[in-house]
Each structure stands twice: as structure tokens, then as C-alpha cells.
JSON list of C-alpha atoms in Angstrom, two decimals:
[
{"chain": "B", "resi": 464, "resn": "UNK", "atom": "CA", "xyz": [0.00, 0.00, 0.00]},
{"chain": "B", "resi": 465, "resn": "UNK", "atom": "CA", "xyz": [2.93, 2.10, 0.89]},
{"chain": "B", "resi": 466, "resn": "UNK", "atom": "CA", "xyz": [4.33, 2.02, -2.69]},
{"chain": "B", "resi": 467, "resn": "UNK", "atom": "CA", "xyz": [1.15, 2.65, -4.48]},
{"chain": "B", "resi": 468, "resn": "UNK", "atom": "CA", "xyz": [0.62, 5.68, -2.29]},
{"chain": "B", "resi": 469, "resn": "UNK", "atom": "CA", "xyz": [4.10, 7.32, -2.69]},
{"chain": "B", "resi": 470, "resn": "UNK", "atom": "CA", "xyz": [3.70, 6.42, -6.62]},
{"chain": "B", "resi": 471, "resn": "UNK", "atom": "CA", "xyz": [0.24, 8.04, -6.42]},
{"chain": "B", "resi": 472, "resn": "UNK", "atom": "CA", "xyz": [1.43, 10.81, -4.56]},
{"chain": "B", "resi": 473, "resn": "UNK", "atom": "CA", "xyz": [4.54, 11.90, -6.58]},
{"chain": "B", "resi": 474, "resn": "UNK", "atom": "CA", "xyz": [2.37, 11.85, -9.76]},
{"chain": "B", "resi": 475, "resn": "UNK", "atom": "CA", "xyz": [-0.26, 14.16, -8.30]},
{"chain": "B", "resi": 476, "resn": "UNK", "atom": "CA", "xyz": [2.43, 16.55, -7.08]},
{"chain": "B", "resi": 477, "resn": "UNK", "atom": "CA", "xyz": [4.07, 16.28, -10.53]},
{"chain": "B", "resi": 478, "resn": "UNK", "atom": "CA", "xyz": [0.70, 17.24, -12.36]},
{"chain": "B", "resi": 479, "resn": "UNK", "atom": "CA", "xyz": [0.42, 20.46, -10.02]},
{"chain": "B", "resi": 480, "resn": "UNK", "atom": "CA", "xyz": [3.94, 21.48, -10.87]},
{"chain": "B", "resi": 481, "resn": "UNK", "atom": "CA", "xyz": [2.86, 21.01, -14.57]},
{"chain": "B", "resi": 482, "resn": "UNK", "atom": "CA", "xyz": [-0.47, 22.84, -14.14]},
{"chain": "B", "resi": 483, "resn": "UNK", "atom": "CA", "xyz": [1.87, 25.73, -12.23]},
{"chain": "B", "resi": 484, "resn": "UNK", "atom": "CA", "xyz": [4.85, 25.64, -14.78]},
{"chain": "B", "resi": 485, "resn": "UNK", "atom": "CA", "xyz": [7.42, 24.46, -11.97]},
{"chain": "B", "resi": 486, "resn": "UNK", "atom": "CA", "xyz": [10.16, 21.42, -12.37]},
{"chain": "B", "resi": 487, "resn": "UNK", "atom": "CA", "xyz": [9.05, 18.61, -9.99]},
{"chain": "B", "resi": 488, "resn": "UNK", "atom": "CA", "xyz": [12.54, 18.66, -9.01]},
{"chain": "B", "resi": 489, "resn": "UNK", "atom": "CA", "xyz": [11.50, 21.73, -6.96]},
{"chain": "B", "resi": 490, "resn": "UNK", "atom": "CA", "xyz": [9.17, 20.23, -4.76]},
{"chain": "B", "resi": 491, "resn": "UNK", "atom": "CA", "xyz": [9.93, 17.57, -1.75]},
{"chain": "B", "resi": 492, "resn": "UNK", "atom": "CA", "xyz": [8.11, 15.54, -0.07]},
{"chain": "B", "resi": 493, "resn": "UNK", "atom": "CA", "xyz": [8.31, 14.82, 3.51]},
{"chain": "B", "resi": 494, "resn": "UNK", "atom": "CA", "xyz": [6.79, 11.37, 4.41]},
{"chain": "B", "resi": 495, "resn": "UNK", "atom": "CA", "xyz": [5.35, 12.75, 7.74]},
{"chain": "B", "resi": 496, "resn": "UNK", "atom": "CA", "xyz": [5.75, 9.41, 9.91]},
{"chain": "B", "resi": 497, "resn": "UNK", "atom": "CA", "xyz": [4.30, 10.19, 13.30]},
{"chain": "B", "resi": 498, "resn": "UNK", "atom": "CA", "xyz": [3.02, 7.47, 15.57]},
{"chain": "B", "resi": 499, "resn": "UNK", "atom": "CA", "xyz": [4.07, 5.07, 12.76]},
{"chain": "B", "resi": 500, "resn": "UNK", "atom": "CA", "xyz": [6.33, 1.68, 12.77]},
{"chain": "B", "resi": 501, "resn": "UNK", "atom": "CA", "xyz": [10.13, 1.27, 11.89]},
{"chain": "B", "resi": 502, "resn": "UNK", "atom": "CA", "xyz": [8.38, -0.85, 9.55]},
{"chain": "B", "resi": 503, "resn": "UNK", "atom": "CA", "xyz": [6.37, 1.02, 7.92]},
{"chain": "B", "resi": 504, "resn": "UNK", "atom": "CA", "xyz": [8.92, 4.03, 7.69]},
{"chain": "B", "resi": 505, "resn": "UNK", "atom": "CA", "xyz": [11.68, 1.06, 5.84]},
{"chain": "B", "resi": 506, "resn": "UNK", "atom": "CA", "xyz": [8.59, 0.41, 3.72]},
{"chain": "B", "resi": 507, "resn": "UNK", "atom": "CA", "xyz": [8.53, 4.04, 2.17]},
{"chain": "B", "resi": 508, "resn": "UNK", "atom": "CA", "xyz": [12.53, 4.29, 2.93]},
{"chain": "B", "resi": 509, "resn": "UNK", "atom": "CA", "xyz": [13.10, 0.90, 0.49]},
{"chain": "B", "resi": 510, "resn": "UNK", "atom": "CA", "xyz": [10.49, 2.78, -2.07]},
{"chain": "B", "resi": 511, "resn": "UNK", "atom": "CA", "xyz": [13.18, 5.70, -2.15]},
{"chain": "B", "resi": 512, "resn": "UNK", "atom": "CA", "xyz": [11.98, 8.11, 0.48]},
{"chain": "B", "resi": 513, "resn": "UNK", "atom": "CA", "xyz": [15.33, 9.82, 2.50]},
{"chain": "B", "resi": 514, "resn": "UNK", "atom": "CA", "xyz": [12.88, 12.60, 3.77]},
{"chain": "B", "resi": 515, "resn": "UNK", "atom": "CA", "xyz": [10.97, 11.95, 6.86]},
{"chain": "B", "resi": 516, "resn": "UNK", "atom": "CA", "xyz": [9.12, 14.21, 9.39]},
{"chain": "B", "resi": 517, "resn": "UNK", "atom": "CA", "xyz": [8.00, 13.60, 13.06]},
{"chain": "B", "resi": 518, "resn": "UNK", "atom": "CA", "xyz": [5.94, 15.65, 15.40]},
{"chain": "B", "resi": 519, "resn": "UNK", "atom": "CA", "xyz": [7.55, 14.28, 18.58]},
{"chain": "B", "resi": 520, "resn": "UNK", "atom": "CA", "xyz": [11.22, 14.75, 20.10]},
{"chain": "B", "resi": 521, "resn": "UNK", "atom": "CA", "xyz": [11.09, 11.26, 21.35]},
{"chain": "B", "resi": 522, "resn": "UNK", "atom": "CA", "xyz": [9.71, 9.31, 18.68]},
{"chain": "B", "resi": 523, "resn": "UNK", "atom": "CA", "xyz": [12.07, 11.44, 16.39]},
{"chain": "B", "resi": 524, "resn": "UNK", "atom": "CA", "xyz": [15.12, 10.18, 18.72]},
{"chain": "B", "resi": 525, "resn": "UNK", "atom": "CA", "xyz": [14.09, 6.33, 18.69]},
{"chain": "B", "resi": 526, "resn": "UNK", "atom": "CA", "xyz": [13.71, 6.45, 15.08]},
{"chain": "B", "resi": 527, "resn": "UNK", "atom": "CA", "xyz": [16.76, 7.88, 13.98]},
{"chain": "B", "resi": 528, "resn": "UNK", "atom": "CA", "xyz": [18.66, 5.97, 15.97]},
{"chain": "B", "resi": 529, "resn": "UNK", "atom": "CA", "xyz": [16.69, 2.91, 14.69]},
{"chain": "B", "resi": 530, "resn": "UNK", "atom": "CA", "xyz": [16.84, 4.01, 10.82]},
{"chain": "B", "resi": 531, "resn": "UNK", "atom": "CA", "xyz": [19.75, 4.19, 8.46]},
{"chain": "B", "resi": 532, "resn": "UNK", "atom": "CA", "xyz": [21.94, 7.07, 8.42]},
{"chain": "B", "resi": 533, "resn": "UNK", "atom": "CA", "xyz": [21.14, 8.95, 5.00]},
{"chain": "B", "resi": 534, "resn": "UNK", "atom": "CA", "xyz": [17.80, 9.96, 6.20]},
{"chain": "B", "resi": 535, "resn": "UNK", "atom": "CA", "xyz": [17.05, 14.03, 6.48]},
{"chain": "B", "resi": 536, "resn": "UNK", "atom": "CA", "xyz": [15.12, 14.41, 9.72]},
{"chain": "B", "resi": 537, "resn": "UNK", "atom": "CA", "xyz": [12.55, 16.92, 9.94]},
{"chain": "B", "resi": 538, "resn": "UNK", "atom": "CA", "xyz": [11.10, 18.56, 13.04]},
{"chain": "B", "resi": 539, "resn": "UNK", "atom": "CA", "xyz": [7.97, 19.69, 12.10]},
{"chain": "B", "resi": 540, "resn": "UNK", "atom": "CA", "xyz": [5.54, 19.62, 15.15]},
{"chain": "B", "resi": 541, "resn": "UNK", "atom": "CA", "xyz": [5.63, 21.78, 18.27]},
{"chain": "B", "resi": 542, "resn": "UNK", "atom": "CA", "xyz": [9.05, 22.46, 19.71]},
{"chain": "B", "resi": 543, "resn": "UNK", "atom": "CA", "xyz": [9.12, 22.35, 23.60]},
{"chain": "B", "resi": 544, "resn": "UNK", "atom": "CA", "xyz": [12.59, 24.51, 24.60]},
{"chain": "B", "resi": 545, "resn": "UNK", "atom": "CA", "xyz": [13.62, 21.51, 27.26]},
{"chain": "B", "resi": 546, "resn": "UNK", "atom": "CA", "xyz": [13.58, 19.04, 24.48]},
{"chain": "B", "resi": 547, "resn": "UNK", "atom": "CA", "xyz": [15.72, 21.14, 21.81]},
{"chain": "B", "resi": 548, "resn": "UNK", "atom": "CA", "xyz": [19.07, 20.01, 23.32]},
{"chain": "B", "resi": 549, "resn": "UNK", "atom": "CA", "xyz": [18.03, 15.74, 22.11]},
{"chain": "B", "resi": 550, "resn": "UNK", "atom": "CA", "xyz": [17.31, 17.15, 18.24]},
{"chain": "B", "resi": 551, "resn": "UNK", "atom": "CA", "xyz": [19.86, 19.96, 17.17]},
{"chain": "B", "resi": 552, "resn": "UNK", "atom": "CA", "xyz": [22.61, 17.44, 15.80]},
{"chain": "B", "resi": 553, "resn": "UNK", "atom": "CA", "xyz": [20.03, 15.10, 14.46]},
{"chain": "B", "resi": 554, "resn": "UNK", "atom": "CA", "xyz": [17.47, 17.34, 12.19]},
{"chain": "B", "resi": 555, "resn": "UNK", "atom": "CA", "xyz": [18.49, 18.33, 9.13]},
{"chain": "B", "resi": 556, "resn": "UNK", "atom": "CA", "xyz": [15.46, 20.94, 9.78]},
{"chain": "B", "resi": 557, "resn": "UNK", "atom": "CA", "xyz": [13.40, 22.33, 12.34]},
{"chain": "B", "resi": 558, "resn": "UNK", "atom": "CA", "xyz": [10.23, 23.92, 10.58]},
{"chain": "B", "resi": 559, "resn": "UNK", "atom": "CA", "xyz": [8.28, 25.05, 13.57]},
{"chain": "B", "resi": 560, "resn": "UNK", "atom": "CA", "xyz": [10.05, 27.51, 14.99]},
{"chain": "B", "resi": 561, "resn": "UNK", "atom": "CA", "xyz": [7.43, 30.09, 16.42]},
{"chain": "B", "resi": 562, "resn": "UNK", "atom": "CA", "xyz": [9.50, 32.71, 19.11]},
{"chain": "B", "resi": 563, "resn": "UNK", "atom": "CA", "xyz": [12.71, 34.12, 19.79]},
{"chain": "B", "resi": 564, "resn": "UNK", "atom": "CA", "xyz": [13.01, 32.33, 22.98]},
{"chain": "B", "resi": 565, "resn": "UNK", "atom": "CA", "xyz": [12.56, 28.93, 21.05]},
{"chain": "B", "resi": 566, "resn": "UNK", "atom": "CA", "xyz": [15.59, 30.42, 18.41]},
{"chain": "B", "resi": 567, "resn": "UNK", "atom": "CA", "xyz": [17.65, 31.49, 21.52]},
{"chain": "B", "resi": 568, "resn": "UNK", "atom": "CA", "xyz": [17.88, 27.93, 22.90]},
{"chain": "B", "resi": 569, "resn": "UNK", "atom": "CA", "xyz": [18.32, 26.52, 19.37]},
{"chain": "B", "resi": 570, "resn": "UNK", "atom": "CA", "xyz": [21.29, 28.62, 19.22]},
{"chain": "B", "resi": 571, "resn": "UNK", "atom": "CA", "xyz": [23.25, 27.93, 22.38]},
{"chain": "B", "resi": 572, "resn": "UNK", "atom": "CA", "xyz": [22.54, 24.21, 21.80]},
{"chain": "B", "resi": 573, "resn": "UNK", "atom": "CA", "xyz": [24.15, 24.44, 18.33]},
{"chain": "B", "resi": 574, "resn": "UNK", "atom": "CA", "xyz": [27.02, 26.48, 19.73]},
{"chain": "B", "resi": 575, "resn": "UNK", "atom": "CA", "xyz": [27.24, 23.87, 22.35]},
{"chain": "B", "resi": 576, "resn": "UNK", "atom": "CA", "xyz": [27.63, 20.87, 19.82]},
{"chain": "B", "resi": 577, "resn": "UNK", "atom": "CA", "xyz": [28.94, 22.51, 17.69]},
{"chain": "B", "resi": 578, "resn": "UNK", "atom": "CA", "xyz": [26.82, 22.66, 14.27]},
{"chain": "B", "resi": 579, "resn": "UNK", "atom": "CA", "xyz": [24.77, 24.96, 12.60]},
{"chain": "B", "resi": 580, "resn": "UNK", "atom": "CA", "xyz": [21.00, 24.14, 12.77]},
{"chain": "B", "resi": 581, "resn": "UNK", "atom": "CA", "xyz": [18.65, 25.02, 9.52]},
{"chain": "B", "resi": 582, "resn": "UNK", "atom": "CA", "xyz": [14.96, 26.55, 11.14]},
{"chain": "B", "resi": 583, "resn": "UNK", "atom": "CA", "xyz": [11.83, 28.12, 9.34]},
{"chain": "B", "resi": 584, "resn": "UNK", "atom": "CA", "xyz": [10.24, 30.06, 11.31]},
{"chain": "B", "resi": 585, "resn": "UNK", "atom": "CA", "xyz": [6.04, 28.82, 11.61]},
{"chain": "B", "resi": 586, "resn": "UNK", "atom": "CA", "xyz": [3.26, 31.14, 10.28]},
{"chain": "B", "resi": 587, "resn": "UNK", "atom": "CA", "xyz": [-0.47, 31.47, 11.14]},
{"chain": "B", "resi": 588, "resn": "UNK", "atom": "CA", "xyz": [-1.56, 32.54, 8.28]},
{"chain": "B", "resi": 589, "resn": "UNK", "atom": "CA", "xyz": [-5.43, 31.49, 9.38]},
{"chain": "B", "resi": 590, "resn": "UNK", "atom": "CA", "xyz": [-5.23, 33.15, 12.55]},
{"chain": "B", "resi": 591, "resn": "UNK", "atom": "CA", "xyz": [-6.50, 30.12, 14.38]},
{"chain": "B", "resi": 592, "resn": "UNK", "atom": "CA", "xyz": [-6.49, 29.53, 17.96]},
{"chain": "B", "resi": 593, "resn": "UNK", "atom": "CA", "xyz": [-5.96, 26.31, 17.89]},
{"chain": "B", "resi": 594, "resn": "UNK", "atom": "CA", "xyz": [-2.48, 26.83, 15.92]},
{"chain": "B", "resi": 595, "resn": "UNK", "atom": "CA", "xyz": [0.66, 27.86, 16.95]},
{"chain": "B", "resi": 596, "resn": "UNK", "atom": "CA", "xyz": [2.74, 30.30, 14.84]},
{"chain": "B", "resi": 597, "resn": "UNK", "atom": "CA", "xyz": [3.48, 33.88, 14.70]},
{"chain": "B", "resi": 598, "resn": "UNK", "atom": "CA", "xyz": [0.91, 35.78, 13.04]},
{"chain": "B", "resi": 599, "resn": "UNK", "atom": "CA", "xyz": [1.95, 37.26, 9.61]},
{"chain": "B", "resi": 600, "resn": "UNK", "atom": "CA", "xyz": [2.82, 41.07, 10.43]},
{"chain": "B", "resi": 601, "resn": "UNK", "atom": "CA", "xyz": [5.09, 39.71, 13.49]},
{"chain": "B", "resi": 602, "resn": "UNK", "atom": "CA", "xyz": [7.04, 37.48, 11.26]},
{"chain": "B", "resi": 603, "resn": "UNK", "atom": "CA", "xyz": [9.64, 40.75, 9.88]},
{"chain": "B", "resi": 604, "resn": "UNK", "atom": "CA", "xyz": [10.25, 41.58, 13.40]},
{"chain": "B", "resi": 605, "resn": "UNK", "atom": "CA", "xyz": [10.82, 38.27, 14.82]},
{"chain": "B", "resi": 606, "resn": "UNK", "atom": "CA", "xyz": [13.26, 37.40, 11.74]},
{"chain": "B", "resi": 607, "resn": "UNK", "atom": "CA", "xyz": [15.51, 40.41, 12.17]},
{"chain": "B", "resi": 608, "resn": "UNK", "atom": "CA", "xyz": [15.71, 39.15, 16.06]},
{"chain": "B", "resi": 609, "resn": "UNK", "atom": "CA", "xyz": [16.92, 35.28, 15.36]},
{"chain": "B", "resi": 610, "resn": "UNK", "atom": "CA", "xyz": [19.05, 36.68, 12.15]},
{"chain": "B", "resi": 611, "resn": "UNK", "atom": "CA", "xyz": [22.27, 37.70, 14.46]},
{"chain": "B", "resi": 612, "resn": "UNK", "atom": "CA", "xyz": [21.84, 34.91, 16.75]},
{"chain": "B", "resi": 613, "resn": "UNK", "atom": "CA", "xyz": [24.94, 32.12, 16.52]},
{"chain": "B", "resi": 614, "resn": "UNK", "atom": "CA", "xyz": [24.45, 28.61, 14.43]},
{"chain": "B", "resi": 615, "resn": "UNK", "atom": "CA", "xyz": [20.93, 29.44, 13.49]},
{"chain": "B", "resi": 616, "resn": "UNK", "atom": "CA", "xyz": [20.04, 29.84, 10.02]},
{"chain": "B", "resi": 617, "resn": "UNK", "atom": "CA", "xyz": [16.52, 30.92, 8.50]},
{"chain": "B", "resi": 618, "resn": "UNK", "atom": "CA", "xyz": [15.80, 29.26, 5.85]},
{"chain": "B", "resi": 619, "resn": "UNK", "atom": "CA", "xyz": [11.94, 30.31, 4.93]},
{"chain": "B", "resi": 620, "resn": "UNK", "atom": "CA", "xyz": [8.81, 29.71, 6.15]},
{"chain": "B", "resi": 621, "resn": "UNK", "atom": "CA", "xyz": [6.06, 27.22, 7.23]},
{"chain": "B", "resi": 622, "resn": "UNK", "atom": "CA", "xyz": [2.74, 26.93, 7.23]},
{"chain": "B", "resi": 623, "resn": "UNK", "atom": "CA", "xyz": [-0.18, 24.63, 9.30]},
{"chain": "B", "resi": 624, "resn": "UNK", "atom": "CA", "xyz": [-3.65, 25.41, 7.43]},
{"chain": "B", "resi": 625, "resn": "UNK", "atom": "CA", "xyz": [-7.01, 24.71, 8.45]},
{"chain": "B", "resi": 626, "resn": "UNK", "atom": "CA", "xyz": [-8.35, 21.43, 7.74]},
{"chain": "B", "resi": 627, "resn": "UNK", "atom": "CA", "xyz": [-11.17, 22.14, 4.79]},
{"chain": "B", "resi": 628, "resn": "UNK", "atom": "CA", "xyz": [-13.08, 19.82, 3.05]},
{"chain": "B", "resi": 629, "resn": "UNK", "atom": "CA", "xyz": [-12.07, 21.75, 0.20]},
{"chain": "B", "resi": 630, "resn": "UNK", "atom": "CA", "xyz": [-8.32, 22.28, -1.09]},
{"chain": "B", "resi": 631, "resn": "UNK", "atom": "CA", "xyz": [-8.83, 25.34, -2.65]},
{"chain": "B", "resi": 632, "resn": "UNK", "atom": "CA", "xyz": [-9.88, 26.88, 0.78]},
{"chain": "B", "resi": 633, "resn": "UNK", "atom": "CA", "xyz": [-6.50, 27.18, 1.75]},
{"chain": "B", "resi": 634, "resn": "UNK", "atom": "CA", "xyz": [-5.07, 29.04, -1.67]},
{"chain": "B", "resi": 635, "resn": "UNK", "atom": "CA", "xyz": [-5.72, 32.22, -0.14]},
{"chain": "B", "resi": 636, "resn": "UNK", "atom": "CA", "xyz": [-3.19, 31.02, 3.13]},
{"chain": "B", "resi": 637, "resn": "UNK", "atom": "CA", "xyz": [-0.82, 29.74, 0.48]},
{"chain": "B", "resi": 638, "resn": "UNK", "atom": "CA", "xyz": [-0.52, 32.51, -1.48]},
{"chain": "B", "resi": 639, "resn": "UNK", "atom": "CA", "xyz": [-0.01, 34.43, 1.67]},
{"chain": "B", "resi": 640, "resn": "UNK", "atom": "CA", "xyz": [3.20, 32.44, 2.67]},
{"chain": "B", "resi": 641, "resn": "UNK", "atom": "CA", "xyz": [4.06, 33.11, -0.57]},
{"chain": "B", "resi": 642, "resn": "UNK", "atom": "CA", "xyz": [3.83, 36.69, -1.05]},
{"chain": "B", "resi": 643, "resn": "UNK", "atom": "CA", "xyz": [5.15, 37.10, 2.40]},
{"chain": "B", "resi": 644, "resn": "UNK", "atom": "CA", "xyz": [8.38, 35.27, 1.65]},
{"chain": "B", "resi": 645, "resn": "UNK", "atom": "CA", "xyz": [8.83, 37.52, -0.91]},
{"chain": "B", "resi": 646, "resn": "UNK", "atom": "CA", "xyz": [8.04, 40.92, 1.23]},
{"chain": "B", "resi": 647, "resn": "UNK", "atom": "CA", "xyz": [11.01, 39.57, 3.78]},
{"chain": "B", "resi": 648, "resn": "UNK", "atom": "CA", "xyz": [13.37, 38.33, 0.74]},
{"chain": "B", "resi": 649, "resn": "UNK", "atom": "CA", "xyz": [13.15, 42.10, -0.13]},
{"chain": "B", "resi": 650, "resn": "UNK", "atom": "CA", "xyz": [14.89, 42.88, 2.93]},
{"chain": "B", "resi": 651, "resn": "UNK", "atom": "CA", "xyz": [18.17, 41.53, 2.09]},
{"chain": "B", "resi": 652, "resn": "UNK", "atom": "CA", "xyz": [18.43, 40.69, 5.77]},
{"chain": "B", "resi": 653, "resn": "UNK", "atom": "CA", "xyz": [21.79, 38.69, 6.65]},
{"chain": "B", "resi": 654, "resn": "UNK", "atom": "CA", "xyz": [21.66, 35.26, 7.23]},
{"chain": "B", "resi": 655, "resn": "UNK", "atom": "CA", "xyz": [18.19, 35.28, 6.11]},
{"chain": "B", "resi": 656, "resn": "UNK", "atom": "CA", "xyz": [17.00, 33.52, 2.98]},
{"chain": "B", "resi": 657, "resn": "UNK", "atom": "CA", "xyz": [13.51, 32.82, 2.16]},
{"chain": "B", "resi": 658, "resn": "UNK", "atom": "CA", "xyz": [13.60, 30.11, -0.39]},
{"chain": "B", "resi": 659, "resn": "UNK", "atom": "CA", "xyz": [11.88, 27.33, 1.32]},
{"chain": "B", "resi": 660, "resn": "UNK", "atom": "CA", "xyz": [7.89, 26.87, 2.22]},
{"chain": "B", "resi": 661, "resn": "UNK", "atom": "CA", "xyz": [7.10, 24.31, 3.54]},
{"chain": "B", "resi": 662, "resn": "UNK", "atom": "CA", "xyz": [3.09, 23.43, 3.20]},
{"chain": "B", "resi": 663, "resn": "UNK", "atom": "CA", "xyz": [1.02, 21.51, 2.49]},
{"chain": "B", "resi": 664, "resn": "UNK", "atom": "CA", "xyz": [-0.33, 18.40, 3.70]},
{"chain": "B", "resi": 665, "resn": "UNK", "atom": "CA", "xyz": [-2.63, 15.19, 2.84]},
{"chain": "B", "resi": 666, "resn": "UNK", "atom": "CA", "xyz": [-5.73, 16.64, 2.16]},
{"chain": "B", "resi": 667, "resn": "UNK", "atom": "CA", "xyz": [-4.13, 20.09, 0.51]},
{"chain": "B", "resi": 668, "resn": "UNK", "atom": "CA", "xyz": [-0.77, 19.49, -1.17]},
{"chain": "B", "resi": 669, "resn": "UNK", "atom": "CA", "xyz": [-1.84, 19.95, -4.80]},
{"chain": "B", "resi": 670, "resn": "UNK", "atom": "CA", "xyz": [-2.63, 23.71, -4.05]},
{"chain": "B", "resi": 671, "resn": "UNK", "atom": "CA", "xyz": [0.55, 24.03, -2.01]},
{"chain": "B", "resi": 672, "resn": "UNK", "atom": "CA", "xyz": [2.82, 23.19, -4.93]},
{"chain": "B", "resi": 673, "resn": "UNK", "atom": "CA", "xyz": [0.62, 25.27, -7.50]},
{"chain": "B", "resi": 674, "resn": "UNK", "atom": "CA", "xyz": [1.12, 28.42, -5.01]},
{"chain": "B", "resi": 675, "resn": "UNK", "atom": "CA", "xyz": [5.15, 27.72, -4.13]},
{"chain": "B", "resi": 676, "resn": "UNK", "atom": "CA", "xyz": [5.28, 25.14, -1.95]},
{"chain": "B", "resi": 677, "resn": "UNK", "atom": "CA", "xyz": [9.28, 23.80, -1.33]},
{"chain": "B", "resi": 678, "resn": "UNK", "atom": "CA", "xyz": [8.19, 20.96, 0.76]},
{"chain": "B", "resi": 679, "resn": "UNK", "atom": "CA", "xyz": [5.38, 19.06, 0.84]},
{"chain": "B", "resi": 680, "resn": "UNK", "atom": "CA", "xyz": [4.27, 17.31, 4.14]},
{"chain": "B", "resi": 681, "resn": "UNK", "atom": "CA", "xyz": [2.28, 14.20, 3.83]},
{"chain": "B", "resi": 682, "resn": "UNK", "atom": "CA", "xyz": [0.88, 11.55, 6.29]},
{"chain": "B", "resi": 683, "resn": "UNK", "atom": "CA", "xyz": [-2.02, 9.94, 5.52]},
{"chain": "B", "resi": 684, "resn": "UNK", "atom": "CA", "xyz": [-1.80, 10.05, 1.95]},
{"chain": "B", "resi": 685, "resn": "UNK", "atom": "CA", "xyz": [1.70, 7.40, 2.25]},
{"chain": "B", "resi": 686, "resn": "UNK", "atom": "CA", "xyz": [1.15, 5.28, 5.46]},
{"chain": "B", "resi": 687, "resn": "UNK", "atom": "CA", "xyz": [-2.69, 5.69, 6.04]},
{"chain": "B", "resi": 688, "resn": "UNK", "atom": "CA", "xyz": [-4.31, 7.03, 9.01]},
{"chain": "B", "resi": 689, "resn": "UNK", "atom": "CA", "xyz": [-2.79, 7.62, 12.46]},
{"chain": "B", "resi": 690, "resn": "UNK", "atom": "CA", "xyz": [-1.90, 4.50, 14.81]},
{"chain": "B", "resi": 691, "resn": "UNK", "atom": "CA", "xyz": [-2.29, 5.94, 18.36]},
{"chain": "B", "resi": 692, "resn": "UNK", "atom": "CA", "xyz": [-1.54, 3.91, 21.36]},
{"chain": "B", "resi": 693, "resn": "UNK", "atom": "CA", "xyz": [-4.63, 2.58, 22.83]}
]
């Protein structure tokens, strides 16, 4: 099942970067593998997948020390600053980076081992509630804080949209990343570039690559739905 859904998956995103006039080559996708099985994960890695993203500091931890070792890591759920110091050599990128605090502890954990550590910083474009992010007008501000801060480096921007029944809902929040990423590129700000965004997900990736999208983050649509312990 795993197969057939990557296969399906990489044609669909190939027909929106056709419909969009972008290369494919453009777009990555993140097998989002949260609450799943080493199994499952050597399923999609054996179909050619080297990009995988977790929600969870633990399960991230376990797995990488569990998979092989040409795997990019992505952080992609909430970041907890107590928890930063088990990821910061492991991730090849943390996309849910939401406060300067967060960025601050990023940074003296990458001085402390030693690397430099790739971030996005998260966007609400919906304004929900229920999200976390920074809301769009904060995002300048925020940027030009974390830009002169050691072993960090911003690398775009990332989005969680609303779950809609209907993909093209979320075109507007999209195109909002988008135009944003653009607005802060026009900045020349050092040690800032804005040529990642990252969104996207099962039920809305199609739009995402039509409006920009860099990375792609999909769940569902490779391993099925969510496994939770009972």
C-alpha cells in the first residue's frame, strides 16, 4: 500500500507542478511518519523516500537511531525549549520555529555541539487559535531578532492550514506564505534567505505546490491514518 501511495502521490504533485509551470525537481516531499512503525517508515525508505518528518522529540530520537543514516530528519511539530538540546545534531530541519526564545535555545545548543542548525520560522496565516505560529505582520520583526543569533540559520517559512473539506480553501493562506516570503526576501536581511515553504499536507498538497510550496508534508496520503496507542 505504501508504494502505491508514494507512486500516487509523486504523480499528483508532478501534475500540479505542470499545471503551475514548476520542475518537480522543486518540490519535496516529507513522508510525515508520526506514531508510525520502523516498519512502515523502511517500507517508504526501500520505495526511495530519504525525507521523513515527526511531530515528537522522542519518537524522532528512537527512530533515527533505529533508521539508516542517509535519512534528512525533519522537526515539524511543536518544539518544547527543554527538548531542543536531544534534536539539534540530528534534524536536518526544524520547521516550527514560532519565538525568539525557542531560536535562543536553538542557538546555544548548536554552539554547544557545535553545528549549525537550519529553522523556518512557523506562520499562522489562518489566525487560528488552535495553531501555533506567529501571526503574519510579526514574522519581519521576529526574523531580524533570530538573524544575528549564533548557528541558526533561516531558511523560509512554514505553514499549518485549516483542515477544509475543500483544497482550494486554503489558496488564499498559500498565497499568503508566498507573497510574504517575498516581502522579507526584499529585505536583504543577513543570514536570512527565504527560499523554502514548507506546506502543504494530505488533504491540501496539490494547491501548495501550485502556489510555491518547497516541501510538501504528507501523512495519511503514504502510510494511512494515524496508529495511536490505545
Amino acid at each position: 500500500m505504501i508504494k502505491e501511495n508514494l507512486e500516487l502521490v509523486s504523480e499528483n504533485i508532478k501534475r500540479s507542478c505542470e499545471n503551475s509551470g514548476r520542475s518537480p525537481e522543486d518540490v519535496t516531499l516529507i513522508a510525515v511518519s508520526k506514531t508510525k512503525p520502523v516498519s512502515a517508515l523502511m517500507e517508504a525508505y526501500n520505495c526511495g523516500c530519504r525525507e521523513f518528518g515527526e511531530n515528537k522529540v522522542q519518537e524522532l530520537v528512537e527512530k533515527y537511531e533505529a533508521m539508516p543514516s542517509d535519512i534528512r530528519w525533519h522537526m515539524i511539530g511543536h518544539l518544547q525549549r527543554n527538548k531542543v538540546k536531544y534534536i539539534v545534531d540530528k534534524v536536518f530541519l526544524i520547521h516550527s520555529v514560532d519565538s525568539l526564545r525557542l531560536a535562543e535555545e536553538i542557538s546555544r545548543e548548536a554552539v554547544k555541539k557545535q553545528v549549525e542548525v537550519s529553522i523556518l520560522i512557523e506562520i499562522n496565516a489562518a489566525g487560528e487559535d488552535t495553531k501555533y505560529g506567529v501571526s503574519p505582520s510579526e514574522a519581519l520583526p521576529l526574523i531580524k531578532e533570530i538573524a544575528v543569533l549564533p548557528g541558526i540559520h533561516i531558511k523560509g517559512l512554514m505553514t499549518i492550514a485549516p483542515y477544509v473539506e475543500n483544497p482550494e480553501e486554503n489558496r488564499q493562506y498559500f498565497e499568503l506564505l508566498r507573497q510574504l516570503a517575498v516581502d522579507i526576501s526584499s529585505k536583504n536581511i543577513d543570514n536570512i534567505s527565504m527560499n523554502v515553504l514548507s506546506m502543504g499536507m494530505t488533504g491540501d498538497y496539490m494547491v501548495a505546490v501550485e502556489e510555491g510550496a518547497s516541501y510538501v508534508r504528507v501523512g495519511t496520503g503514504i502510510f494511512g491514518e494515524r496508529q495511536y496507542p490505545i
